[in-house]
Short mmCIF file of C-alpha atoms and ligand atoms in Angstrom, two decimals:
data_model
loop_
_atom_site.label_atom_id
_atom_site.label_comp_id
_atom_site.label_asym_id
_atom_site.label_seq_id
_atom_site.Cartn_x
_atom_site.Cartn_y
_atom_site.Cartn_z
CA UNK O 24 168.69 160.74 43.23
CA UNK O 25 168.08 158.29 40.42
CA UNK O 26 165.20 158.70 37.71
CA UNK O 27 163.30 156.13 35.89
CA UNK O 28 160.79 156.03 33.25
CA UNK O 29 157.20 153.95 33.78
CA UNK O 30 156.53 150.53 32.70
CA UNK O 31 152.74 150.02 33.57
CA UNK O 32 150.67 151.72 31.44
CA UNK O 33 147.85 154.72 32.13
CA UNK O 34 144.07 154.08 31.64
CA UNK O 35 143.19 155.08 27.92
CA UNK O 36 140.12 157.03 29.54
CA UNK O 37 138.92 157.99 32.79
CA UNK O 38 137.24 155.17 34.94
CA UNK O 39 133.57 156.23 36.33
CA UNK O 40 133.05 155.14 39.73
CA UNK O 41 129.54 155.26 41.77
CA UNK O 42 129.05 155.48 45.27
CA UNK O 43 127.85 152.86 47.29
CA UNK O 44 124.44 152.83 49.32
CA UNK O 45 122.62 149.91 50.99
CA UNK O 46 124.33 147.18 49.03
CA UNK O 47 124.37 148.76 45.47
CA UNK O 48 126.74 150.79 43.56
CA UNK O 49 124.83 154.13 42.64
CA UNK O 50 126.08 155.79 39.33
CA UNK O 51 126.68 159.61 39.16
CA UNK O 52 123.45 160.16 36.95
CA UNK O 53 122.93 164.16 36.83
CA UNK O 54 125.17 164.75 39.89
CA UNK O 55 128.42 166.74 39.24
CA UNK O 56 131.45 164.76 38.77
CA UNK O 57 135.14 165.17 40.38
CA UNK O 58 137.60 164.25 37.73
CA UNK O 59 140.90 163.18 39.12
CA UNK O 60 144.22 163.06 37.48
CA UNK O 61 147.16 161.23 38.10
CA UNK O 62 149.51 163.25 40.29
CA UNK O 63 152.36 161.39 38.50
CA UNK O 64 151.21 161.96 34.77
CA UNK O 65 148.64 164.85 35.14
CA UNK O 66 146.76 162.43 32.88
CA UNK O 67 142.79 162.05 33.87
CA UNK O 68 142.11 158.46 35.38
CA UNK O 69 138.78 158.69 37.49
CA UNK O 70 135.44 160.43 37.87
CA UNK O 71 133.53 160.29 41.16
CA UNK O 72 130.44 161.73 42.07
CA UNK O 73 129.79 164.85 43.95
CA UNK O 74 127.09 163.12 46.73
CA UNK O 75 124.36 165.59 47.55
CA UNK O 76 123.02 166.11 51.06
CA UNK O 77 120.01 163.71 50.20
CA UNK O 78 122.69 160.92 48.98
CA UNK O 79 124.19 161.18 52.55
CA UNK O 80 120.86 160.93 54.11
CA UNK O 81 120.16 157.76 52.24
CA UNK O 82 123.37 156.39 53.15
CA UNK O 83 122.87 157.02 56.67
CA UNK O 84 119.41 155.79 57.04
CA UNK O 85 120.61 152.62 55.37
CA UNK O 86 123.35 152.19 58.17
CA UNK O 87 120.79 153.14 60.62
CA UNK O 88 118.64 150.59 59.61
CA UNK O 89 120.95 147.69 59.07
CA UNK O 90 122.21 148.52 62.76
CA UNK O 91 118.81 148.83 64.34
CA UNK O 92 117.44 145.59 62.96
CA UNK O 93 120.79 143.76 64.06
CA UNK O 94 121.26 141.92 60.79
CA UNK O 95 124.97 142.47 61.54
CA UNK O 96 125.45 143.13 65.31
CA UNK O 97 122.84 140.26 65.69
CA UNK O 98 124.88 137.36 64.30
CA UNK O 99 127.22 135.46 66.05
CA UNK O 100 131.14 136.16 66.06
CA UNK O 101 131.79 133.32 64.01
CA UNK O 102 129.45 134.18 61.09
CA UNK O 103 131.05 137.98 61.33
CA UNK O 104 134.25 136.63 61.24
CA UNK O 105 133.71 134.37 57.96
CA UNK O 106 132.52 137.49 56.39
CA UNK O 107 135.81 139.31 57.25
CA UNK O 108 137.97 136.29 56.20
CA UNK O 109 136.01 136.08 52.84
CA UNK O 110 136.93 139.64 52.33
CA UNK O 111 140.54 139.01 53.08
CA UNK O 112 140.59 136.50 50.29
CA UNK O 113 138.68 138.64 47.89
CA UNK O 114 141.20 141.50 48.35
CA UNK O 115 144.04 138.97 47.70
CA UNK O 116 142.50 138.19 44.56
CA UNK O 117 142.03 141.60 43.51
CA UNK O 118 145.45 142.85 44.99
CA UNK O 119 146.83 144.06 41.77
CA UNK O 120 143.94 145.91 40.78
CA UNK O 121 143.37 147.99 44.17
CA UNK O 122 147.33 148.86 44.07
CA UNK O 123 146.96 149.98 40.62
CA UNK O 124 144.21 152.34 41.40
CA UNK O 125 146.03 153.36 44.65
CA UNK O 126 149.10 154.47 42.87
CA UNK O 127 146.96 156.28 39.98
CA UNK O 128 145.20 158.31 42.20
CA UNK O 129 147.83 158.88 45.04
CA UNK O 130 150.97 158.87 43.07
CA UNK O 131 152.63 156.47 45.35
CA UNK O 132 155.08 153.61 43.92
CA UNK O 133 153.26 150.62 42.32
CA UNK O 134 155.53 148.09 44.41
CA UNK O 135 154.80 150.22 47.85
CA UNK O 136 150.88 150.08 46.85
CA UNK O 137 150.98 146.09 46.65
CA UNK O 138 152.70 145.80 50.15
CA UNK O 139 149.90 148.24 51.68
CA UNK O 140 147.43 146.08 50.25
CA UNK O 141 149.18 142.92 51.29
CA UNK O 142 148.98 144.81 54.74
CA UNK O 143 145.33 145.30 54.65
CA UNK O 144 144.58 141.54 54.07
CA UNK O 145 146.32 140.93 57.26
CA UNK O 146 143.85 143.38 59.06
CA UNK O 147 141.06 141.72 58.09
CA UNK O 148 142.26 138.52 58.98
CA UNK O 149 143.14 139.55 62.46
CA UNK O 150 140.23 141.45 63.14
CA UNK O 151 138.50 138.25 62.25
CA UNK O 152 139.87 136.78 65.23
CA UNK O 153 138.45 139.65 67.35
CA UNK O 154 134.91 139.57 66.05
CA UNK O 155 134.94 135.99 67.86
CA UNK O 156 137.02 136.98 70.95
CA UNK O 157 135.53 140.15 71.75
CA UNK O 158 134.00 140.03 75.34
CA UNK O 159 132.94 141.80 78.45
CA UNK O 160 133.54 141.05 82.13
CA UNK O 161 131.88 139.47 85.15
CA UNK O 162 131.97 140.19 88.82
CA UNK O 163 131.10 137.08 90.86
CA UNK O 164 132.07 138.99 94.21
CA UNK O 165 129.24 141.07 94.98
CA UNK O 166 127.88 138.89 97.56
CA UNK O 167 125.32 135.95 97.50
CA UNK O 168 122.60 138.22 96.32
CA UNK O 169 124.06 139.83 93.36
CA UNK O 170 126.05 139.10 90.04
CA UNK O 171 127.45 141.86 87.90
CA UNK O 172 128.36 141.64 84.30
CA UNK O 173 129.65 144.22 82.18
CA UNK O 174 129.00 143.69 78.21
CA UNK O 175 130.14 145.26 75.10
CA UNK O 176 127.91 146.75 72.75
CA UNK O 177 128.61 147.93 69.16
CA UNK O 178 128.08 152.04 69.31
CA UNK O 179 125.95 152.26 66.19
CA UNK O 180 126.36 153.80 62.95
CA UNK O 181 130.23 155.11 62.39
CA UNK O 182 131.14 157.45 60.02
CA UNK O 183 134.87 157.25 58.67
CA UNK O 184 136.46 160.20 56.96
CA UNK O 185 140.12 159.42 55.48
CA UNK O 186 142.69 161.47 54.15
CA UNK O 187 144.47 160.81 50.70
CA UNK O 188 148.11 159.76 51.71
CA UNK O 189 147.21 155.96 52.54
CA UNK O 190 143.64 155.97 51.18
CA UNK O 191 143.26 152.14 51.17
CA UNK O 192 145.50 151.41 54.05
CA UNK O 193 143.84 153.72 56.78
CA UNK O 194 140.69 152.53 55.71
CA UNK O 195 141.48 149.08 56.49
CA UNK O 196 143.13 150.32 59.68
CA UNK O 197 139.54 150.87 60.82
CA UNK O 198 136.74 149.04 58.57
CA UNK O 199 137.44 145.55 59.58
CA UNK O 200 137.65 146.46 63.59
CA UNK O 201 134.35 148.39 63.17
CA UNK O 202 132.88 145.54 61.71
CA UNK O 203 134.16 143.23 64.08
CA UNK O 204 132.47 145.32 66.92
CA UNK O 205 128.91 144.93 64.92
CA UNK O 206 128.66 148.64 63.98
CA UNK O 207 127.45 150.13 60.67
CA UNK O 208 129.62 152.25 58.34
CA UNK O 209 129.23 155.46 56.17
CA UNK O 210 132.45 156.00 54.71
CA UNK O 211 133.79 159.40 53.11
CA UNK O 212 137.08 159.04 51.39
CA UNK O 213 139.30 161.95 50.11
CA UNK O 214 138.03 163.46 47.11
CA UNK O 215 141.23 162.84 45.17
CA UNK O 216 141.50 159.21 46.40
CA UNK O 217 137.98 157.33 46.33
CA UNK O 218 138.43 154.52 44.00
CA UNK O 219 139.72 152.01 46.40
CA UNK O 220 137.34 152.74 49.33
CA UNK O 221 134.35 152.17 46.58
CA UNK O 222 136.25 148.92 45.65
CA UNK O 223 136.33 147.72 49.36
CA UNK O 224 132.59 148.40 49.63
CA UNK O 225 131.94 146.13 46.52
CA UNK O 226 134.34 143.60 47.98
CA UNK O 227 132.45 143.41 51.39
CA UNK O 228 129.06 143.15 49.72
CA UNK O 229 130.54 139.87 47.57
CA UNK O 230 131.97 138.62 50.75
CA UNK O 231 128.47 138.42 52.06
CA UNK O 232 128.41 141.69 54.23
CA UNK O 233 124.52 142.21 54.51
CA UNK O 234 123.30 145.42 52.42
CA UNK O 235 123.26 148.50 54.29
CA UNK O 236 126.20 147.70 56.65
CA UNK O 237 129.01 149.30 54.65
CA UNK O 238 128.21 152.64 52.69
CA UNK O 239 130.26 155.05 50.93
CA UNK O 240 129.60 158.53 49.97
CA UNK O 241 132.13 160.72 47.97
CA UNK O 242 132.59 164.40 47.40
CA UNK O 243 134.56 167.18 49.08
CA UNK O 244 135.40 167.74 52.71
CA UNK O 245 133.50 170.92 52.93
CA UNK O 246 130.30 169.78 51.72
CA UNK O 247 129.76 166.13 52.25
CA UNK O 248 132.58 165.82 54.97
CA UNK O 249 130.92 168.64 56.89
CA UNK O 250 127.25 167.20 56.54
CA UNK O 251 128.57 163.51 57.45
CA UNK O 252 130.17 165.11 60.88
CA UNK O 253 127.09 167.08 61.72
CA UNK O 254 124.56 164.33 60.98
CA UNK O 255 122.34 163.68 63.96
CA UNK O 256 122.11 159.77 63.06
CA UNK O 257 125.53 159.09 63.07
CA UNK O 258 126.59 157.84 66.45
CA UNK O 259 130.56 157.93 66.10
CA UNK O 260 132.95 159.55 63.87
CA UNK O 261 136.49 158.06 62.83
CA UNK O 262 138.10 161.07 61.46
CA UNK O 263 141.82 160.83 60.01
CA UNK O 264 143.13 164.28 58.61
CA UNK O 265 144.66 167.39 59.77
CA UNK O 266 144.51 168.76 63.10
CA UNK O 267 142.62 171.73 61.63
CA UNK O 268 139.82 169.68 60.36
CA UNK O 269 140.01 167.36 63.65
CA UNK O 270 139.33 170.37 65.44
CA UNK O 271 136.46 171.47 63.43
CA UNK O 272 135.20 167.59 64.11
CA UNK O 273 135.12 168.30 67.86
CA UNK O 274 132.93 171.39 67.04
CA UNK O 275 130.56 169.70 64.84
CA UNK O 276 130.22 166.41 67.06
CA UNK O 277 128.76 168.63 69.69
CA UNK O 278 125.30 168.38 67.88
CA UNK O 279 124.51 164.90 69.22
CA UNK O 280 127.63 164.47 71.21
CA UNK O 281 128.59 161.96 68.75
CA UNK O 282 131.78 159.94 70.15
CA UNK O 283 135.12 160.89 68.56
CA UNK O 284 137.96 158.82 67.28
CA UNK O 285 140.68 161.55 66.01
CA UNK O 286 143.87 160.41 64.23
CA UNK O 287 145.61 163.89 63.24
CA UNK O 288 148.95 165.30 62.47
CA UNK O 289 152.61 164.94 63.49
CA UNK O 290 155.95 166.11 63.56
CA UNK O 291 157.66 163.46 64.79
CA UNK O 292 161.52 163.07 66.34
CA UNK O 293 164.04 160.72 65.31
CA UNK O 294 166.51 160.78 68.41
CA UNK O 295 169.94 159.31 66.97
CA UNK O 296 172.52 158.65 69.86
CA UNK O 297 176.37 158.39 68.81
CA UNK O 298 176.16 154.79 70.28
CA UNK O 299 173.67 153.80 67.77
CA UNK O 300 174.63 151.41 64.44
CA UNK O 301 174.97 154.82 62.44
CA UNK O 302 174.43 152.78 59.29
CA UNK O 303 171.20 151.22 60.21
CA UNK O 304 170.00 154.68 61.67
CA UNK O 305 170.98 156.47 58.61
CA UNK O 306 169.09 154.11 56.51
CA UNK O 307 166.09 154.39 58.88
CA UNK O 308 166.02 158.04 58.92
CA UNK O 309 166.18 158.23 55.31
CA UNK O 310 163.15 155.57 54.90
CA UNK O 311 161.17 157.36 57.76
CA UNK O 312 161.16 160.80 55.84
CA UNK O 313 161.33 159.98 52.50
CA UNK O 314 158.85 156.69 52.58
CA UNK O 315 155.58 157.94 50.50
CA UNK O 316 157.28 161.23 50.08
CA UNK O 317 157.11 162.18 53.55
CA UNK O 318 153.14 162.36 53.35
CA UNK O 319 152.74 160.24 56.45
CA UNK O 320 151.69 161.31 59.48
CA UNK O 321 154.16 159.43 61.22
CA UNK O 322 157.10 160.58 58.92
CA UNK O 323 160.13 161.01 61.20
CA UNK O 324 160.51 164.76 60.03
CA UNK O 325 162.73 165.79 62.83
CA UNK O 326 166.13 164.30 63.30
CA UNK O 327 167.63 165.01 66.86
CA UNK O 328 171.05 163.64 66.68
CA UNK O 329 174.08 163.51 69.15
CA UNK O 330 176.35 166.75 68.40
CA UNK O 331 179.15 164.49 68.61
CA UNK O 332 178.31 162.58 65.48
CA UNK O 333 175.98 165.24 64.15
CA UNK O 334 178.39 166.32 60.95
CA UNK O 335 179.11 162.88 59.94
CA UNK O 336 175.63 161.40 60.45
CA UNK O 337 174.04 164.28 58.30
CA UNK O 338 176.37 163.16 55.58
CA UNK O 339 175.31 159.86 55.87
CA UNK O 340 171.76 160.71 55.70
CA UNK O 341 172.34 162.97 52.73
CA UNK O 342 174.07 160.20 50.90
CA UNK O 343 171.10 157.85 51.36
CA UNK O 344 168.75 160.57 50.31
CA UNK O 345 170.42 161.17 47.14
CA UNK O 346 170.45 157.43 46.32
CA UNK O 347 166.62 157.15 46.66
CA UNK O 348 165.06 156.41 43.35
CA UNK O 349 162.67 159.06 42.61
CA UNK O 350 160.31 158.26 39.53
CA UNK O 351 157.09 157.23 37.79
CA UNK O 352 154.84 155.52 40.28
CA UNK O 353 153.90 152.76 37.64
CA UNK O 354 157.65 151.84 37.55
CA UNK O 355 158.42 148.76 39.44
CA UNK O 356 161.95 150.27 40.54
CA UNK O 357 160.46 153.34 41.93
CA UNK O 358 161.14 154.12 45.58
CA UNK O 359 159.09 157.52 46.14
CA UNK O 360 156.80 158.69 43.38
CA UNK O 361 154.45 162.00 43.17
CA UNK O 362 153.48 164.58 45.40
CA UNK O 363 149.64 163.50 45.69
CA UNK O 364 147.80 167.16 45.07
CA UNK O 365 148.89 170.40 43.46
CA UNK O 366 148.15 172.36 46.73
CA UNK O 367 150.62 170.05 48.96
CA UNK O 368 153.13 170.29 46.36
CA UNK O 369 153.05 174.29 46.81
CA UNK O 370 153.13 173.60 50.80
CA UNK O 371 156.04 171.71 50.45
CA UNK O 372 158.06 173.95 48.21
CA UNK O 373 156.89 177.10 50.31
CA UNK O 374 158.19 175.47 53.54
CA UNK O 375 161.47 174.67 51.72
CA UNK O 376 161.77 178.43 50.64
CA UNK O 377 160.87 179.34 54.37
CA UNK O 378 163.70 177.04 55.65
CA UNK O 379 166.09 179.18 53.59
CA UNK O 380 164.75 182.59 54.71
CA UNK O 381 165.10 181.36 58.36
CA UNK O 382 168.57 180.75 58.00
CA UNK O 383 168.43 177.25 57.70
CA UNK O 384 171.31 175.28 55.58
CA UNK O 385 170.27 173.40 52.68
CA UNK O 386 172.25 170.03 52.63
CA UNK O 387 170.51 168.16 49.72
CA UNK O 388 167.66 168.32 47.43
CA UNK O 389 165.34 171.69 47.80
CA UNK O 390 163.97 171.34 44.41
CA UNK O 391 161.22 169.93 41.96
CA UNK O 392 162.09 167.18 39.92
CA UNK O 393 161.00 167.32 36.22
CA UNK O 394 159.57 163.81 35.26
CA UNK O 395 158.08 165.58 32.03
CA UNK O 396 154.44 165.68 33.64
CA UNK O 397 153.41 165.37 37.22
CA UNK O 398 154.75 166.90 40.46
CA UNK O 399 158.00 165.39 41.90
CA UNK O 400 159.99 166.58 44.99
CA UNK O 401 163.55 165.60 45.55
CA UNK O 402 164.34 164.42 49.13
CA UNK O 403 165.47 167.40 51.22
CA UNK O 404 167.74 167.80 54.29
CA UNK O 405 168.08 171.13 56.16
CA UNK O 406 171.01 171.63 58.55
CA UNK O 407 171.70 174.31 61.30
CA UNK O 408 167.95 174.10 62.38
CA UNK O 409 166.61 175.78 65.45
CA UNK O 410 163.39 174.72 67.39
CA UNK O 411 162.07 178.13 66.82
CA UNK O 412 162.01 177.53 62.84
CA UNK O 413 158.95 176.93 61.23
CA UNK O 414 160.17 173.95 59.27
CA UNK O 415 160.80 172.55 62.82
CA UNK O 416 157.55 173.40 64.12
CA UNK O 417 155.01 172.90 61.34
CA UNK O 418 153.93 169.55 59.99
CA UNK O 419 155.32 170.14 56.31
CA UNK O 420 153.95 166.46 55.36
CA UNK O 421 156.64 166.32 52.45
CA UNK O 422 160.12 164.86 52.01
CA UNK O 423 161.82 167.55 54.12
CA UNK O 424 164.08 166.68 56.98
CA UNK O 425 165.59 169.16 59.61
CA UNK O 426 168.55 168.40 61.74
CA UNK O 427 168.68 169.66 65.24
CA UNK O 428 171.86 168.69 67.40
CA UNK O 429 171.85 167.65 71.17
CA UNK O 430 174.49 167.13 73.94
CA UNK O 431 172.59 165.42 77.05
CA UNK O 432 169.72 162.78 77.03
CA UNK O 433 167.75 165.05 78.92
CA UNK O 434 168.06 167.67 76.26
CA UNK O 435 167.22 165.22 73.46
CA UNK O 436 163.96 164.48 75.24
CA UNK O 437 163.14 168.05 75.63
CA UNK O 438 163.36 168.77 71.93
CA UNK O 439 161.40 165.77 70.99
CA UNK O 440 158.45 166.62 73.21
CA UNK O 441 158.81 170.58 72.22
CA UNK O 442 155.87 170.12 69.74
CA UNK O 443 152.02 170.51 69.86
CA UNK O 444 152.02 166.96 68.64
CA UNK O 445 152.63 163.56 70.07
CA UNK O 446 151.95 161.00 67.22
CA UNK O 447 155.06 158.86 66.86
CA UNK O 448 158.71 158.85 67.72
CA UNK O 449 161.99 156.68 67.20
CA UNK O 450 165.15 156.34 69.03
CA UNK O 451 168.24 154.79 67.69
CA UNK O 452 170.90 153.62 70.36
CA UNK O 453 172.52 150.51 71.25
CA UNK O 454 172.38 151.18 75.12
CA UNK O 455 169.22 149.80 76.75
CA UNK O 456 168.89 152.24 79.59
CA UNK O 457 168.92 155.28 77.07
CA UNK O 458 166.47 153.23 74.89
CA UNK O 459 163.86 152.70 77.68
CA UNK O 460 164.31 156.31 79.32
CA UNK O 461 163.75 157.87 76.30
CA UNK O 462 160.85 155.61 75.35
CA UNK O 463 159.15 156.56 78.60
CA UNK O 464 159.73 160.07 78.48
CA UNK O 465 158.80 161.11 74.90
CA UNK O 466 155.25 161.90 74.56
CA UNK O 467 153.95 159.76 71.35
CA UNK O 468 151.50 157.15 70.48
CA UNK O 469 153.66 155.05 68.90
CA UNK O 470 157.37 154.55 69.47
CA UNK O 471 159.90 152.64 67.61
CA UNK O 472 163.36 151.56 68.75
CA UNK O 473 166.21 151.16 66.49
CA UNK O 474 163.56 150.99 63.42
CA UNK O 475 160.93 153.14 62.18
CA UNK O 476 157.48 153.06 60.62
CA UNK O 477 156.75 149.66 61.48
CA UNK O 478 153.35 148.15 62.06
CA UNK O 479 150.77 145.64 61.66
CA UNK O 480 147.54 144.75 62.72
CA UNK O 481 148.32 143.75 66.41
CA UNK O 482 149.57 147.06 67.54
CA UNK O 483 147.05 150.37 68.27
CA UNK O 484 147.55 153.46 66.30
CA UNK O 485 147.11 157.05 67.47
CA UNK O 486 148.39 160.14 69.16
CA UNK O 487 149.19 162.13 72.36
CA UNK O 488 148.51 165.75 72.76
CA UNK O 489 147.20 167.32 69.46
CA UNK O 490 147.62 164.58 67.35
CA UNK O 491 144.07 162.96 68.21
CA UNK O 492 142.10 160.80 70.56
CA UNK O 493 141.51 157.13 70.93
CA UNK O 494 143.27 154.27 69.21
CA UNK O 495 142.85 152.34 65.96
CA UNK O 496 143.59 148.57 65.21
CA UNK O 497 144.42 145.78 67.76
CA UNK O 498 141.77 144.59 70.31
CA UNK O 499 141.97 148.11 71.26
CA UNK O 500 140.79 149.33 67.75
CA UNK O 501 137.59 147.20 68.29
CA UNK O 502 136.86 148.13 71.77
CA UNK O 503 136.86 151.82 70.59
CA UNK O 504 133.65 150.90 68.69
CA UNK O 505 132.13 149.60 71.81
CA UNK O 506 130.17 150.90 74.63
CA UNK O 507 130.08 149.36 77.87
CA UNK O 508 126.83 148.28 79.62
CA UNK O 509 126.65 147.53 83.42
CA UNK O 510 124.27 144.73 84.27
CA UNK O 511 123.04 144.07 87.93
CA UNK O 512 121.47 140.83 88.45
CA UNK O 513 119.70 140.18 92.01
CA UNK O 514 119.58 136.81 93.08
CA UNK O 515 116.84 135.43 95.19
CA UNK O 516 114.20 137.02 97.13
CA UNK O 517 114.54 141.34 97.48
CA UNK O 518 115.10 142.68 100.93
CA UNK O 519 112.15 145.31 100.89
CA UNK O 520 112.79 149.06 101.27
CA UNK O 521 108.77 149.36 101.84
CA UNK O 522 107.90 147.25 104.41
P1 LIG R 10 142.49 166.97 55.49
O1 LIG R 10 141.84 167.26 56.95
O2 LIG R 10 142.32 168.33 54.56
O3 LIG R 10 141.22 165.97 54.92
C1 LIG R 10 141.02 164.68 55.53
C2 LIG R 10 139.71 164.08 54.92
O4 LIG R 10 139.02 165.20 55.73
C3 LIG R 10 139.36 164.04 53.70
O5 LIG R 10 138.44 163.17 53.35
C4 LIG R 10 138.52 165.57 53.46
O6 LIG R 10 137.70 165.35 52.22
C5 LIG R 10 137.86 165.57 54.86
N1 LIG R 10 137.63 167.11 55.14
C6 LIG R 10 137.79 168.16 54.82
N2 LIG R 10 137.40 169.27 55.39
C7 LIG R 10 136.18 168.45 56.09
C8 LIG R 10 135.27 169.05 56.76
N3 LIG R 10 135.08 170.41 57.19
N4 LIG R 10 134.33 168.59 57.38
C9 LIG R 10 134.39 166.85 57.40
N5 LIG R 10 135.74 166.39 56.47
C10 LIG R 10 136.24 167.25 56.22
O7 LIG R 10 143.50 165.97 55.43
P2 LIG R 10 144.53 165.64 54.05
O8 LIG R 10 145.10 166.84 53.56
O9 LIG R 10 143.51 164.66 53.32
O10 LIG R 10 145.65 164.61 54.79
C11 LIG R 10 146.58 165.10 55.35
C12 LIG R 10 146.56 165.38 56.88
O11 LIG R 10 145.94 164.31 57.51
C13 LIG R 10 147.94 165.66 57.43
O12 LIG R 10 147.81 166.32 58.58
C14 LIG R 10 148.28 164.18 58.24
O13 LIG R 10 148.97 164.43 59.37
C15 LIG R 10 146.85 163.67 58.67
N6 LIG R 10 147.04 162.33 58.70
C16 LIG R 10 146.85 161.77 60.07
C17 LIG R 10 146.91 160.24 60.11
C18 LIG R 10 146.88 159.46 61.52
O14 LIG R 10 146.65 158.50 61.43
N7 LIG R 10 147.30 160.52 62.50
C19 LIG R 10 147.00 159.67 58.98
C20 LIG R 10 147.07 159.91 57.62
C21 LIG R 10 147.05 161.61 57.49
#
């Protein structure tokens, strides 16, 4: 592990952000304000309003009105596509600013933040095509007197609740697809990373999105988030976050039976066979656990490795982890930055202690890194781990990897599936039979063969088991925000029931 010093500078004073309702930014006024400090430096960088229940009602009412009067859903697909394409262009123009604020609030390296914003541009561009190609079905085989069509209609007002680990990316894996479907939005970002969600609302407005179609409320999960999931005028909720809060959403949604999309936690296996390209696999495994300091729902946090190469491979991965550049998020050279919240820092360190207490062998890392401010943890590897240990079972959401050896393909699959989660998995092998067998039998919504954490706008995201419901992105993502209507059309004279 190498340490670096910062290059870009911090803001001289915290920036004030307003929330966004009906096409306008609303300043905090006399509302309470949440001040966010940069996790990489401990310096205040932003201030956001704590919205009230009345603010939420206004935002939902604006989204409702914008949906009901069809100012967005009533446009043709080409006009909706034009707004999404314009938004892509504006995001490109503001890429540096968005990346900077993502880094300041989240603690991720600036180079990574730039790449993520680049990926978001692609989401808008891809979804613009879907706005034009979304279609239903027809049944011309119902006999001469009947014609059937199936149409897709937007669900209505969609609440979007996002976590702090990829504030802009996760938002952009949803918003353009929701908009392509014709729905309207009330988004609530995590209270610690709200800036870039507010920026997206401004960008969409500038791109020509009609007022009221995209609204943003800010504040804590327990107050404004809870009120949003319970709101009787929200037709669908897309929640991304912890499995615990996801379970809570299921209960709260019962009020008006709102449709739910849930993207929750993961404890994702990386299965490495002895016949893999071990150099590639070691690099992929190190990337899979250390990227975004392991604060990814899809982090490859369980290394399930064939016993015959386990010792050698463990050392290869440890060598990679030790070379990762941990540093100031504003430094161009940094590969992993700060842990995003104090609470998460405490959680990760407590799991490292548990790992030691449970008898796992610490191979590398296991300690905080002093950068003179902020909170940093060295990438950590534990050997001699069994599937019963909490470090093998719980989602740690940090740079902590556990090694579990296996002897047979069946055993590897059993270990991989021995979790309540089913979000993502990777397999590393040069044997096509093994790769396909494992891909078919491991329960996960995203699967990688000889790679990890790849993604893009085309392929859907989502989980099996307790990792969630539904899919985001791709054509599947747009379809999630629609509901089907069956239309039966009688042709010619009706054959009478009452003569
Ligand atoms: P979290 O569940 O604490 O919070 C997520 C969001 O929900 C935040 O905006 C928060 O304010 C809000 N929230 C909290 N309590 C709420 C309540 N009672 N009602 C409504 N909203 C509430 O999660 P987090 O700590 O921000 O993020 C980490 C978790 O998110 C991890 O478990 C991770 O796996 C998961 N995650 C999943 C995905 C995915 O796509 N599957 C992506 C990123 C993160």
